[in-house]
């Protein structure tokens, strides 16, 4: 059953389910090849994002004895946002990246910049109370504004667009979405959201199988790798030292500083920020159990003609559905449909990502059955049990932000800023997020992944039982 917070990080009590999940995990691993969580490459994985993003210069590998006020591990949204904010206050900052800037989820995701949190306001009110839920809603809106302002301030060309449409994929989801629209408009004074009845869905997409829609004109969308590389360039211009191909391997905490080991380098810093998300590995075991790395996959079609692109997405919005394993999509500037769907829960990727994702794409847009898929790629993200981000500080020196659960563009960007503010002057909003207290996944190293697989199999089956 779901945990008491109503989340999907399941505590599976049946030994039979665990045995089945373990078998599925092992069979799954034999049939798939690895280039996900555990096998870092020195070049970017092939994707439309990499093919369409101007690269910045390769940064050096960290060597020897180095020092800084703050050492950040991970050059994704959280790490780079934190580094940029710290540099603006005069702090010296070193960023360590195991592969390339934006190599992980920050360079591979769907590019949606959604409002609010990953969990809905009804759940937040139930878990934390209305006052905290209201602050979390505010932070979610401020996160979207932060992304927008960074793009503007630093002249980041990242195909920034507006509006998201979320579709009810089952009839049973319609009332939930209608209640959410009414709740946001009535209790949060958010008038940028409105419902779309079934008879009007043809005005916003030619996609099939949906029963209702919610349009959010306060949301944004962008090219995720261009945005990440733009943040990196802004940080470099601000004096941040970024080292690529410099995987952190050990953190040693002293009384008033920490030492981060990375290959042939040792970095002495007053504060350390862990911004690794799904690629944390064994670097800092104290927080590893708070998250579960999973893989998600995307494809990019060939460029579509104008009429086809307009039929699919006349508002040029980002779009998603309400399935547990969510489908999400948008158009690129060159009129490709960028479509994400499907997950795996080991360190393996499908042997053919295009074939893995295509059925999900065609279930919504059968008109694309003869359309070529030019790119297929995957990436690793981290989820938490209740899908809320995991922020905190250990020993007064080690700050961390992880578990963005598919809401990473705005949430990770904001998390980086909150950590920077906490380091420089203390910050009530950082304390608010840290006080949410993420629950660890059950089962320990051996059983937590089979437990997750068992739960995911259950919810994936529910996704398939009618639309």
Coordinates of C-alpha atoms in Angstrom, one line a residue:
X1 CA 0.0 0.0 0.0
X2 CA 1.1 3.6 -0.3
X3 CA 2.8 5.2 2.7
X4 CA 0.8 7.4 5.0
X5 CA 1.8 10.5 3.1
X6 CA -0.2 9.2 0.1
X7 CA 3.0 8.9 -2.0
X8 CA 4.2 6.3 -4.4
X9 CA 7.4 5.3 -2.8
X10 CA 5.8 2.1 -1.6
X11 CA 6.5 -0.1 1.4
X12 CA 5.9 -3.5 0.0
X13 CA 5.2 -6.0 2.8
X14 CA 4.5 -9.1 0.7
X15 CA 7.6 -11.2 0.4
X16 CA 6.1 -12.6 -2.8
X17 CA 6.0 -9.1 -4.4
X18 CA 9.6 -8.6 -3.4
X19 CA 10.7 -11.8 -4.9
X20 CA 8.8 -11.1 -8.2
X21 CA 10.3 -7.6 -8.3
X22 CA 13.8 -8.9 -7.7
X23 CA 13.4 -11.3 -10.5
X24 CA 12.0 -8.6 -12.8
X25 CA 15.0 -6.4 -11.9
X26 CA 17.5 -9.1 -12.7
X27 CA 15.8 -10.0 -16.0
X28 CA 15.5 -6.4 -16.9
X29 CA 19.2 -5.9 -16.3
X30 CA 20.2 -8.8 -18.5
X31 CA 18.2 -7.4 -21.5
X32 CA 19.4 -3.8 -21.3
X33 CA 22.6 -2.1 -21.8
X34 CA 24.1 0.4 -19.4
X35 CA 24.8 4.1 -19.9
X36 CA 22.6 5.5 -17.3
X37 CA 23.4 6.1 -13.6
X38 CA 26.6 4.3 -13.1
X39 CA 28.6 4.6 -16.3
X40 CA 29.7 8.2 -16.8
X41 CA 31.0 9.1 -20.2
X42 CA 33.4 11.9 -21.1
X43 CA 31.2 13.1 -24.0
X44 CA 27.5 14.0 -23.9
X45 CA 25.1 11.2 -24.8
X46 CA 23.6 11.6 -28.3
X47 CA 20.3 13.6 -28.1
X48 CA 18.6 16.4 -30.0
X49 CA 19.5 18.7 -27.2
X50 CA 23.2 18.1 -27.7
X51 CA 22.9 18.3 -31.5
X52 CA 21.2 21.7 -31.2
X53 CA 23.0 23.4 -28.4
X54 CA 26.2 25.5 -29.0
X55 CA 28.9 24.1 -26.7
X56 CA 31.0 26.1 -24.3
X57 CA 34.7 25.4 -24.0
X58 CA 35.8 22.2 -22.2
X59 CA 36.8 23.1 -18.6
X60 CA 40.0 21.7 -17.1
X61 CA 40.3 18.7 -14.8
X62 CA 40.9 19.5 -11.1
X63 CA 44.4 18.8 -10.1
X64 CA 46.5 19.4 -6.9
X65 CA 45.6 21.3 -3.8
X66 CA 42.8 23.8 -4.3
X67 CA 40.7 25.9 -2.0
X68 CA 37.5 27.9 -2.0
X69 CA 34.9 29.3 0.3
X70 CA 32.4 26.8 -1.2
X71 CA 33.0 23.5 -3.2
X72 CA 29.9 22.4 -5.2
X73 CA 29.6 18.9 -6.5
X74 CA 27.5 18.7 -9.7
X75 CA 27.3 21.2 -12.6
X76 CA 23.5 20.9 -13.2
X77 CA 20.8 23.5 -12.4
X78 CA 21.1 23.3 -8.6
X79 CA 24.9 23.5 -8.6
X80 CA 25.3 26.2 -11.2
X81 CA 22.4 28.3 -9.7
X82 CA 24.1 28.1 -6.3
X83 CA 27.5 28.9 -7.7
X84 CA 26.2 31.9 -9.6
X85 CA 24.4 33.3 -6.6
X86 CA 27.4 32.8 -4.3
X87 CA 29.7 34.5 -6.7
X88 CA 27.5 37.5 -6.8
X89 CA 28.0 37.9 -3.1
X90 CA 31.8 37.7 -3.4
X91 CA 32.3 34.0 -2.4
X92 CA 35.0 32.0 -4.1
X93 CA 33.4 28.9 -5.6
X94 CA 34.7 25.7 -7.1
X95 CA 32.3 23.4 -9.0
X96 CA 33.3 19.8 -9.6
X97 CA 31.6 17.9 -12.5
X98 CA 32.2 14.2 -13.0
X99 CA 31.5 14.4 -16.8
X100 CA 30.4 17.5 -18.7
X101 CA 28.4 20.5 -17.6
X102 CA 24.7 19.5 -17.8
X103 CA 25.6 15.9 -18.6
X104 CA 22.9 14.5 -16.3
X105 CA 19.2 15.2 -16.0
X106 CA 19.8 19.0 -16.5
X107 CA 20.8 18.4 -20.1
X108 CA 18.3 15.7 -21.0
X109 CA 14.8 16.5 -19.5
X110 CA 11.6 17.6 -21.1
X111 CA 12.2 21.3 -20.5
X112 CA 9.0 22.0 -18.6
X113 CA 9.0 24.8 -16.1
X114 CA 5.9 24.1 -14.1
X115 CA 4.3 26.2 -11.4
X116 CA 3.9 25.0 -7.8
X117 CA 5.6 21.9 -6.4
X118 CA 5.7 18.3 -7.8
X119 CA 3.0 17.4 -5.3
X120 CA -0.4 19.1 -5.6
X121 CA -1.7 21.7 -3.1
X122 CA -4.3 19.3 -1.6
X123 CA -1.6 16.9 -0.6
X124 CA 0.7 19.7 0.7
X125 CA -2.2 21.0 2.9
X126 CA -2.9 17.6 4.3
X127 CA 0.8 16.8 5.0
X128 CA 2.1 20.2 6.3
X129 CA -0.9 22.4 7.0
X130 CA -2.3 25.3 5.0
X131 CA 0.2 27.9 6.0
X132 CA 3.2 25.8 4.9
X133 CA 1.3 24.8 1.8
X134 CA 0.8 28.4 0.9
X135 CA 4.5 29.2 1.3
X136 CA 5.4 26.2 -0.9
X137 CA 3.0 27.5 -3.6
X138 CA 4.7 30.9 -3.3
X139 CA 8.1 29.3 -3.7
X140 CA 7.0 27.4 -6.7
X141 CA 5.8 30.5 -8.4
X142 CA 9.1 32.3 -7.5
X143 CA 11.0 29.4 -8.9
X144 CA 9.5 30.0 -12.3
X145 CA 10.2 33.7 -12.0
X146 CA 13.8 32.9 -11.1
X147 CA 14.3 30.8 -14.2
X148 CA 12.8 33.6 -16.3
X149 CA 14.8 36.3 -14.7
X150 CA 18.1 34.4 -15.1
X151 CA 17.4 33.8 -18.7
X152 CA 16.7 37.5 -19.2
X153 CA 19.6 38.8 -17.0
X154 CA 22.2 36.7 -18.7
X155 CA 20.9 36.7 -22.2
X156 CA 20.5 32.9 -22.3
X157 CA 19.1 31.8 -25.7
X158 CA 17.1 28.7 -24.6
X159 CA 13.9 28.8 -26.6
X160 CA 11.9 30.1 -23.6
X161 CA 8.2 29.7 -24.2
X162 CA 5.0 29.9 -22.0
X163 CA 2.0 27.8 -21.0
X164 CA 1.5 24.2 -20.0
X165 CA -1.5 22.0 -20.6
X166 CA -2.1 19.0 -18.4
X167 CA -4.6 16.4 -19.6
X168 CA -6.7 13.9 -17.7
X169 CA -5.8 10.6 -19.2
X170 CA -8.6 8.8 -17.4
X171 CA -12.2 9.7 -16.7
X172 CA -11.5 9.1 -13.0
X173 CA -9.0 12.0 -13.1
X174 CA -11.4 14.6 -14.4
X175 CA -12.9 15.6 -11.0
X176 CA -9.5 15.7 -9.4
X177 CA -8.2 18.2 -12.0
X178 CA -11.4 20.3 -11.8
X179 CA -11.2 20.5 -8.1
X180 CA -7.6 21.6 -8.3
X181 CA -8.4 24.4 -10.8
X182 CA -11.2 25.7 -8.5
X183 CA -8.9 25.4 -5.4
X184 CA -6.1 27.3 -7.0
X185 CA -8.4 30.1 -8.2
X186 CA -10.4 30.4 -5.0
X187 CA -7.9 29.8 -2.3
X188 CA -4.6 30.8 -3.9
X189 CA -5.9 33.7 -6.1
X190 CA -4.2 32.1 -9.1
X191 CA -6.2 33.1 -12.1
X192 CA -3.7 31.9 -14.7
X193 CA -5.1 28.4 -14.6
X194 CA -8.4 27.3 -16.2
X195 CA -10.1 24.1 -17.2
X196 CA -10.7 22.8 -20.7
X197 CA -13.8 20.6 -21.2
X198 CA -13.6 17.5 -23.4
X199 CA -15.5 19.1 -26.2
X200 CA -12.9 21.9 -26.4
X201 CA -9.7 19.7 -26.3
X202 CA -9.4 19.8 -30.1
X203 CA -8.6 23.5 -29.8
X204 CA -5.4 22.8 -28.0
X205 CA -4.2 19.4 -29.4
X206 CA -5.0 16.7 -31.9
X207 CA -3.9 14.2 -29.3
X208 CA -6.4 11.4 -28.5
X209 CA -7.6 9.6 -25.3
X210 CA -8.0 12.6 -23.0
X211 CA -11.1 13.6 -21.0
X212 CA -10.3 17.1 -19.7
X213 CA -7.4 19.6 -19.7
X214 CA -5.9 22.2 -17.4
X215 CA -4.2 25.1 -19.0
X216 CA -1.6 27.0 -16.9
X217 CA -0.5 30.3 -18.5
X218 CA 2.0 30.9 -15.7
X219 CA 4.1 28.0 -16.6
X220 CA 7.1 28.1 -19.0
X221 CA 9.2 25.7 -21.1
X222 CA 12.7 25.8 -22.6
X223 CA 15.6 24.0 -24.1
X224 CA 17.1 22.4 -21.0
X225 CA 20.7 22.0 -22.1
X226 CA 20.9 25.5 -23.6
X227 CA 19.6 26.8 -20.3
X228 CA 22.1 24.8 -18.3
X229 CA 25.0 25.9 -20.5
X230 CA 23.9 29.5 -20.2
X231 CA 23.9 29.2 -16.4
X232 CA 27.4 27.8 -16.6
X233 CA 28.7 30.6 -18.8
X234 CA 27.2 33.1 -16.4
X235 CA 28.9 31.4 -13.5
X236 CA 32.2 31.4 -15.3
X237 CA 31.8 35.0 -16.2
X238 CA 31.2 35.7 -12.5
X239 CA 34.5 34.1 -11.5
X240 CA 33.4 30.6 -10.6
X241 CA 36.0 27.8 -11.2
X242 CA 34.3 24.8 -13.0
X243 CA 36.2 21.6 -13.4
X244 CA 34.9 18.9 -15.7
X245 CA 35.9 15.2 -15.7
X246 CA 36.5 15.7 -12.0
X247 CA 34.4 13.2 -10.1
X248 CA 34.3 13.7 -6.3
X249 CA 35.2 10.5 -4.6
X250 CA 35.3 11.3 -0.9
X251 CA 34.4 14.1 1.6
X252 CA 36.2 14.5 4.9
X253 CA 34.6 16.8 7.4
X254 CA 36.9 18.7 9.8
X255 CA 35.9 21.0 12.6
X256 CA 35.6 24.2 10.5
X257 CA 36.0 23.0 6.9
X258 CA 35.8 20.0 4.6
X259 CA 38.1 18.3 2.2
X260 CA 36.7 17.0 -1.1
X261 CA 38.8 14.5 -3.0
X262 CA 38.5 14.3 -6.8
X263 CA 41.1 12.2 -8.6
X264 CA 44.4 14.0 -8.2
X265 CA 42.8 17.0 -6.5
X266 CA 42.0 17.9 -2.9
X267 CA 39.7 20.9 -2.4
X268 CA 39.6 22.6 0.9
X269 CA 36.4 24.5 1.5
X270 CA 34.4 26.0 4.4
X271 CA 31.2 24.7 2.9
X272 CA 30.3 21.8 0.5
X273 CA 27.2 21.6 -1.6
X274 CA 26.0 18.3 -2.9
X275 CA 24.1 18.9 -6.1
X276 CA 24.4 15.4 -7.6
X277 CA 20.7 14.3 -7.6
X278 CA 20.4 10.9 -9.4
X279 CA 24.2 10.6 -9.7
X280 CA 25.0 10.8 -6.0
X281 CA 26.1 7.2 -5.8
X282 CA 28.0 6.3 -2.7
X283 CA 29.6 9.8 -2.2
X284 CA 27.6 10.7 0.8
X285 CA 25.7 7.7 2.2
X286 CA 23.9 9.7 4.9
X287 CA 21.5 11.1 2.3
X288 CA 21.5 8.4 -0.3
X289 CA 18.5 6.6 1.1
X290 CA 16.4 9.8 0.8
X291 CA 16.2 9.4 -3.0
X292 CA 15.7 6.7 -5.6
X293 CA 17.4 7.1 -9.0
X294 CA 15.2 6.1 -11.9
X295 CA 15.5 6.5 -15.7
X296 CA 13.2 8.3 -18.1
X297 CA 13.3 8.4 -21.9
X298 CA 12.7 10.8 -24.8
X299 CA 12.5 10.9 -28.5
X300 CA 12.7 13.7 -31.1
X301 CA 10.8 13.4 -34.4
X302 CA 12.0 14.7 -37.7
X303 CA 11.0 18.3 -38.3
X304 CA 7.3 18.5 -38.9
X305 CA 5.6 20.7 -41.5
X306 CA 3.8 23.8 -40.1
X307 CA 0.3 22.3 -40.5
X308 CA 1.2 19.1 -38.6
X309 CA 2.9 21.0 -35.8
X310 CA 0.0 23.4 -35.5
X311 CA -2.5 20.5 -35.2
X312 CA -0.4 18.8 -32.5
X313 CA 0.2 21.9 -30.4
X314 CA -1.5 25.1 -31.7
X315 CA -0.6 27.1 -28.6
X316 CA 3.1 25.9 -28.7
X317 CA 2.7 24.9 -25.0
X318 CA 4.4 22.2 -23.0
X319 CA 2.0 19.3 -22.5
X320 CA 1.7 16.4 -20.1
X321 CA -0.9 13.8 -19.0
X322 CA -2.1 12.5 -15.6
X323 CA -0.8 8.9 -15.8
X324 CA 1.4 7.7 -13.0
X325 CA 4.2 7.1 -15.4
X326 CA 3.6 10.5 -17.0
X327 CA 3.9 11.3 -20.7
X328 CA 5.2 14.8 -21.5
X329 CA 5.9 16.6 -24.8
X330 CA 6.5 19.9 -26.5
X331 CA 7.6 21.3 -29.9
X332 CA 11.1 22.5 -30.6
X333 CA 11.9 25.7 -32.4
X334 CA 12.5 23.6 -35.6
X335 CA 9.1 22.0 -35.2
X336 CA 10.2 18.6 -33.9
X337 CA 8.0 16.9 -31.4
X338 CA 10.0 16.2 -28.3
X339 CA 8.2 13.4 -26.5
X340 CA 9.0 11.7 -23.2
X341 CA 7.5 8.6 -21.7
X342 CA 8.4 5.4 -20.0
X343 CA 10.7 4.6 -17.1
X344 CA 13.2 1.9 -15.9
X345 CA 14.3 1.4 -12.4
X346 CA 17.7 -0.2 -12.6
X347 CA 21.0 1.2 -14.0
X348 CA 20.0 -0.1 -17.4
X349 CA 18.6 1.7 -20.5
X350 CA 16.5 0.0 -23.2
X351 CA 18.5 -1.4 -26.0
X352 CA 16.5 0.7 -28.4
X353 CA 15.1 3.8 -26.8
X354 CA 13.1 4.9 -29.9
X355 CA 11.2 1.6 -29.9
X356 CA 10.7 1.8 -26.2
X357 CA 9.1 5.3 -26.4
X358 CA 7.3 5.2 -29.8
X359 CA 4.2 3.2 -28.6
X360 CA 3.5 5.8 -26.0
X361 CA 3.9 8.5 -28.6
X362 CA 1.5 6.8 -31.0
X363 CA -1.1 6.1 -28.4
X364 CA -1.6 9.9 -28.3
X365 CA -0.7 10.9 -31.8
X366 CA -1.4 7.9 -34.2
X367 CA -1.1 10.4 -37.0
X368 CA 2.7 10.3 -36.5
X369 CA 2.9 6.6 -37.4
X370 CA 4.9 7.3 -40.5
X371 CA 7.0 10.1 -38.9
X372 CA 10.7 9.4 -38.5
X373 CA 12.3 9.5 -35.0
X374 CA 15.6 11.1 -35.4
X375 CA 16.8 10.9 -31.8
X376 CA 16.2 8.8 -28.7
X377 CA 17.9 9.3 -25.4
X378 CA 17.4 8.7 -21.7
X379 CA 18.6 10.2 -18.4
X380 CA 18.6 9.5 -14.7
X381 CA 16.7 11.6 -12.2
X382 CA 16.0 11.1 -8.5
X383 CA 12.6 10.8 -6.9
X384 CA 11.6 11.0 -3.2
X385 CA 8.9 9.1 -1.5
X386 CA 6.4 12.0 -1.6
X387 CA 7.9 13.7 -4.6
X388 CA 9.0 16.8 -2.7
X389 CA 12.6 17.9 -3.0
X390 CA 15.1 16.9 -0.3
X391 CA 17.1 19.8 1.0
X392 CA 19.2 20.0 4.2
X393 CA 22.5 20.6 5.9
X394 CA 24.7 18.1 7.8
X395 CA 27.4 18.9 10.3
X396 CA 27.0 22.6 9.5
X397 CA 29.2 22.1 6.5
X398 CA 27.5 19.8 4.0
X399 CA 24.5 21.3 2.2
X400 CA 22.5 19.3 -0.3
X401 CA 19.6 19.4 -2.7
X402 CA 18.2 16.4 -4.5
X403 CA 15.1 14.4 -5.4
X404 CA 13.4 16.9 -7.7
X405 CA 11.2 14.2 -9.0
X406 CA 10.6 15.4 -12.5
X407 CA 10.1 19.0 -11.5
X408 CA 13.8 19.9 -11.7
X409 CA 14.1 22.9 -14.0
X410 CA 12.4 25.4 -11.6
X411 CA 12.9 23.5 -8.4
X412 CA 16.6 22.7 -8.7
X413 CA 17.3 26.3 -9.9
X414 CA 15.5 27.6 -6.8
X415 CA 17.1 25.1 -4.5
X416 CA 20.6 26.3 -5.6
X417 CA 19.6 29.9 -4.7
X418 CA 18.2 28.9 -1.4
X419 CA 21.4 27.1 -0.4
X420 CA 23.4 30.0 -1.5
X421 CA 21.3 32.4 0.6
X422 CA 21.5 30.0 3.6
X423 CA 25.3 29.9 3.3
X424 CA 25.7 33.7 3.1
X425 CA 23.1 35.0 5.5
X426 CA 20.7 32.4 6.6
X427 CA 17.4 31.9 4.8
X428 CA 13.9 31.2 6.1
X429 CA 12.8 29.6 2.8
X430 CA 15.8 27.1 3.0
X431 CA 14.8 26.3 6.5
X432 CA 11.2 25.8 5.3
X433 CA 12.3 23.2 2.7
X434 CA 14.8 21.5 5.0
X435 CA 12.1 21.1 7.7
X436 CA 9.9 19.0 5.3
X437 CA 11.9 16.0 6.5
X438 CA 12.2 13.5 3.6
X439 CA 11.4 9.9 4.5
X440 CA 14.0 7.3 3.5
X441 CA 13.1 4.5 1.1
X442 CA 12.6 1.3 2.9
X443 CA 14.6 -1.9 2.5
X444 CA 18.2 -0.8 2.6
X445 CA 20.6 -1.2 -0.4
X446 CA 19.4 -4.7 -1.3
X447 CA 15.6 -4.3 -1.1
X448 CA 14.7 -0.7 -1.8
X449 CA 15.0 -1.0 -5.5
X450 CA 12.9 -4.3 -5.8
X451 CA 10.4 -2.6 -3.5
X452 CA 10.2 0.3 -5.9
X453 CA 9.9 -1.9 -8.9
X454 CA 7.0 -3.8 -7.3
X455 CA 5.2 -0.6 -6.6
X456 CA 5.9 0.8 -10.0
X457 CA 4.6 -2.4 -11.6
X458 CA 1.3 -2.0 -9.7
X459 CA 0.8 1.7 -10.7
X460 CA 1.9 1.0 -14.3
X461 CA -0.8 -1.7 -14.5
X462 CA -3.3 0.9 -13.3
X463 CA -2.2 3.2 -16.1
X464 CA -3.1 0.5 -18.6
X465 CA -6.5 -0.2 -17.2
X466 CA -8.5 2.1 -19.4
X467 CA -7.9 5.8 -20.2

